[in-house]
Amino acid sequence: EFTENSSQKPYRIELKWLNIIILTYLHVAAFYGFFLPKLTSSVIIGWIFGLSSGWGTTVGAHRYFTHKS
């Protein structure tokens, strides 16, 4: 319970600048890459990675919620 006379410190936001810089760079690079010409092999590899990650998430959720392990 929070009261006026509590000894808790007020919440202070701490920015993780390294994380901000890395995530900003990744998003800007992805946006830039969207406008570059695409090789067929790159598109195929992208689809394979996308499908396998989606499949892995689905299988993992099924195992977790169904088998409780």
mmCIF file with all atom_site columns, C-alpha atoms in Angstrom:
data_model
loop_
_atom_site.group_PDB
_atom_site.id
_atom_site.type_symbol
_atom_site.label_atom_id
_atom_site.label_alt_id
_atom_site.label_comp_id
_atom_site.label_asym_id
_atom_site.label_entity_id
_atom_site.label_seq_id
_atom_site.pdbx_PDB_ins_code
_atom_site.Cartn_x
_atom_site.Cartn_y
_atom_site.Cartn_z
_atom_site.occupancy
_atom_site.B_iso_or_equiv
_atom_site.pdbx_formal_charge
_atom_site.auth_seq_id
_atom_site.auth_comp_id
_atom_site.auth_asym_id
_atom_site.auth_atom_id
_atom_site.pdbx_PDB_model_num
ATOM 1  C CA . GLU A 1 1  ? 0.000  0.000   0.000   1.00 0.00 ? 1  GLU A CA 1
ATOM 2  C CA . PHE A 1 2  ? 1.344  3.399   -0.963  1.00 0.00 ? 2  PHE A CA 1
ATOM 3  C CA . THR A 1 3  ? 0.822  6.286   1.422   1.00 0.00 ? 3  THR A CA 1
ATOM 4  C CA . GLU A 1 4  ? 2.129  9.837   1.597   1.00 0.00 ? 4  GLU A CA 1
ATOM 5  C CA . ASN A 1 5  ? 4.470  8.980   4.486   1.00 0.00 ? 5  ASN A CA 1
ATOM 6  C CA . SER A 1 6  ? 5.850  5.849   2.853   1.00 0.00 ? 6  SER A CA 1
ATOM 7  C CA . SER A 1 7  ? 9.623  5.424   2.649   1.00 0.00 ? 7  SER A CA 1
ATOM 8  C CA . GLN A 1 8  ? 9.438  4.171   -0.929  1.00 0.00 ? 8  GLN A CA 1
ATOM 9  C CA . LYS A 1 9  ? 11.424 6.074   -3.508  1.00 0.00 ? 9  LYS A CA 1
ATOM 10 C CA . PRO A 1 10 ? 9.419  7.695   -6.316  1.00 0.00 ? 10 PRO A CA 1
ATOM 11 C CA . TYR A 1 11 ? 9.451  5.790   -9.583  1.00 0.00 ? 11 TYR A CA 1
ATOM 12 C CA . ARG A 1 12 ? 12.117 7.060   -11.964 1.00 0.00 ? 12 ARG A CA 1
ATOM 13 C CA . ILE A 1 13 ? 12.334 6.104   -15.627 1.00 0.00 ? 13 ILE A CA 1
ATOM 14 C CA . GLU A 1 14 ? 15.798 5.009   -16.693 1.00 0.00 ? 14 GLU A CA 1
ATOM 15 C CA . LEU A 1 15 ? 16.464 4.986   -20.417 1.00 0.00 ? 15 LEU A CA 1
ATOM 16 C CA . LYS A 1 16 ? 18.683 2.219   -21.747 1.00 0.00 ? 16 LYS A CA 1
ATOM 17 C CA . TRP A 1 17 ? 20.402 4.167   -24.518 1.00 0.00 ? 17 TRP A CA 1
ATOM 18 C CA . LEU A 1 18 ? 22.196 1.182   -26.022 1.00 0.00 ? 18 LEU A CA 1
ATOM 19 C CA . ASN A 1 19 ? 18.870 -0.640  -26.462 1.00 0.00 ? 19 ASN A CA 1
ATOM 20 C CA . ILE A 1 20 ? 17.257 2.484   -27.918 1.00 0.00 ? 20 ILE A CA 1
ATOM 21 C CA . ILE A 1 21 ? 20.075 2.949   -30.431 1.00 0.00 ? 21 ILE A CA 1
ATOM 22 C CA . ILE A 1 22 ? 20.099 -0.717  -31.488 1.00 0.00 ? 22 ILE A CA 1
ATOM 23 C CA . LEU A 1 23 ? 16.313 -0.940  -31.926 1.00 0.00 ? 23 LEU A CA 1
ATOM 24 C CA . THR A 1 24 ? 16.169 2.371   -33.781 1.00 0.00 ? 24 THR A CA 1
ATOM 25 C CA . TYR A 1 25 ? 18.930 1.235   -36.139 1.00 0.00 ? 25 TYR A CA 1
ATOM 26 C CA . LEU A 1 26 ? 17.184 -2.088  -36.816 1.00 0.00 ? 26 LEU A CA 1
ATOM 27 C CA . HIS A 1 27 ? 13.894 -0.395  -37.656 1.00 0.00 ? 27 HIS A CA 1
ATOM 28 C CA . VAL A 1 28 ? 15.522 2.219   -39.904 1.00 0.00 ? 28 VAL A CA 1
ATOM 29 C CA . ALA A 1 29 ? 17.542 -0.509  -41.685 1.00 0.00 ? 29 ALA A CA 1
ATOM 30 C CA . ALA A 1 30 ? 14.405 -2.611  -42.202 1.00 0.00 ? 30 ALA A CA 1
ATOM 31 C CA . PHE A 1 31 ? 12.553 0.385   -43.618 1.00 0.00 ? 31 PHE A CA 1
ATOM 32 C CA . TYR A 1 32 ? 15.472 1.134   -45.940 1.00 0.00 ? 32 TYR A CA 1
ATOM 33 C CA . GLY A 1 33 ? 15.697 -2.515  -47.006 1.00 0.00 ? 33 GLY A CA 1
ATOM 34 C CA . PHE A 1 34 ? 12.035 -2.499  -47.947 1.00 0.00 ? 34 PHE A CA 1
ATOM 35 C CA . PHE A 1 35 ? 12.850 -0.229  -50.894 1.00 0.00 ? 35 PHE A CA 1
ATOM 36 C CA . LEU A 1 36 ? 15.891 -2.152  -52.161 1.00 0.00 ? 36 LEU A CA 1
ATOM 37 C CA . PRO A 1 37 ? 15.546 -4.669  -55.001 1.00 0.00 ? 37 PRO A CA 1
ATOM 38 C CA . LYS A 1 38 ? 14.908 -8.166  -53.719 1.00 0.00 ? 38 LYS A CA 1
ATOM 39 C CA . LEU A 1 39 ? 16.653 -11.314 -54.862 1.00 0.00 ? 39 LEU A CA 1
ATOM 40 C CA . THR A 1 40 ? 14.448 -14.363 -55.287 1.00 0.00 ? 40 THR A CA 1
ATOM 41 C CA . SER A 1 41 ? 16.695 -16.386 -52.997 1.00 0.00 ? 41 SER A CA 1
ATOM 42 C CA . SER A 1 42 ? 16.381 -13.734 -50.269 1.00 0.00 ? 42 SER A CA 1
ATOM 43 C CA . VAL A 1 43 ? 12.598 -13.804 -50.496 1.00 0.00 ? 43 VAL A CA 1
ATOM 44 C CA . ILE A 1 44 ? 12.550 -17.616 -50.304 1.00 0.00 ? 44 ILE A CA 1
ATOM 45 C CA . ILE A 1 45 ? 14.883 -17.659 -47.292 1.00 0.00 ? 45 ILE A CA 1
ATOM 46 C CA . GLY A 1 46 ? 12.756 -14.971 -45.625 1.00 0.00 ? 46 GLY A CA 1
ATOM 47 C CA . TRP A 1 47 ? 9.610  -17.032 -46.113 1.00 0.00 ? 47 TRP A CA 1
ATOM 48 C CA . ILE A 1 48 ? 11.344 -20.141 -44.725 1.00 0.00 ? 48 ILE A CA 1
ATOM 49 C CA . PHE A 1 49 ? 12.480 -18.274 -41.614 1.00 0.00 ? 49 PHE A CA 1
ATOM 50 C CA . GLY A 1 50 ? 9.052  -16.705 -41.144 1.00 0.00 ? 50 GLY A CA 1
ATOM 51 C CA . LEU A 1 51 ? 7.182  -19.978 -41.502 1.00 0.00 ? 51 LEU A CA 1
ATOM 52 C CA . SER A 1 52 ? 9.570  -21.908 -39.261 1.00 0.00 ? 52 SER A CA 1
ATOM 53 C CA . SER A 1 53 ? 9.419  -19.287 -36.506 1.00 0.00 ? 53 SER A CA 1
ATOM 54 C CA . GLY A 1 54 ? 5.620  -19.242 -36.670 1.00 0.00 ? 54 GLY A CA 1
ATOM 55 C CA . TRP A 1 55 ? 5.521  -23.024 -36.586 1.00 0.00 ? 55 TRP A CA 1
ATOM 56 C CA . GLY A 1 56 ? 7.891  -23.081 -33.601 1.00 0.00 ? 56 GLY A CA 1
ATOM 57 C CA . THR A 1 57 ? 5.725  -20.631 -31.699 1.00 0.00 ? 57 THR A CA 1
ATOM 58 C CA . THR A 1 58 ? 2.592  -22.641 -32.432 1.00 0.00 ? 58 THR A CA 1
ATOM 59 C CA . VAL A 1 59 ? 4.167  -25.967 -31.440 1.00 0.00 ? 59 VAL A CA 1
ATOM 60 C CA . GLY A 1 60 ? 5.677  -24.448 -28.292 1.00 0.00 ? 60 GLY A CA 1
ATOM 61 C CA . ALA A 1 61 ? 2.355  -22.946 -27.194 1.00 0.00 ? 61 ALA A CA 1
ATOM 62 C CA . HIS A 1 62 ? 0.564  -26.248 -27.886 1.00 0.00 ? 62 HIS A CA 1
ATOM 63 C CA . ARG A 1 63 ? 3.074  -28.199 -25.829 1.00 0.00 ? 63 ARG A CA 1
ATOM 64 C CA . TYR A 1 64 ? 2.998  -25.709 -22.957 1.00 0.00 ? 64 TYR A CA 1
ATOM 65 C CA . PHE A 1 65 ? -0.791 -25.409 -22.681 1.00 0.00 ? 65 PHE A CA 1
ATOM 66 C CA . THR A 1 66 ? -1.717 -28.988 -23.560 1.00 0.00 ? 66 THR A CA 1
ATOM 67 C CA . HIS A 1 67 ? 0.924  -31.164 -21.943 1.00 0.00 ? 67 HIS A CA 1
ATOM 68 C CA . LYS A 1 68 ? 1.852  -28.856 -19.046 1.00 0.00 ? 68 LYS A CA 1
ATOM 69 C CA . SER A 1 69 ? 5.558  -29.431 -19.554 1.00 0.00 ? 69 SER A CA 1
#
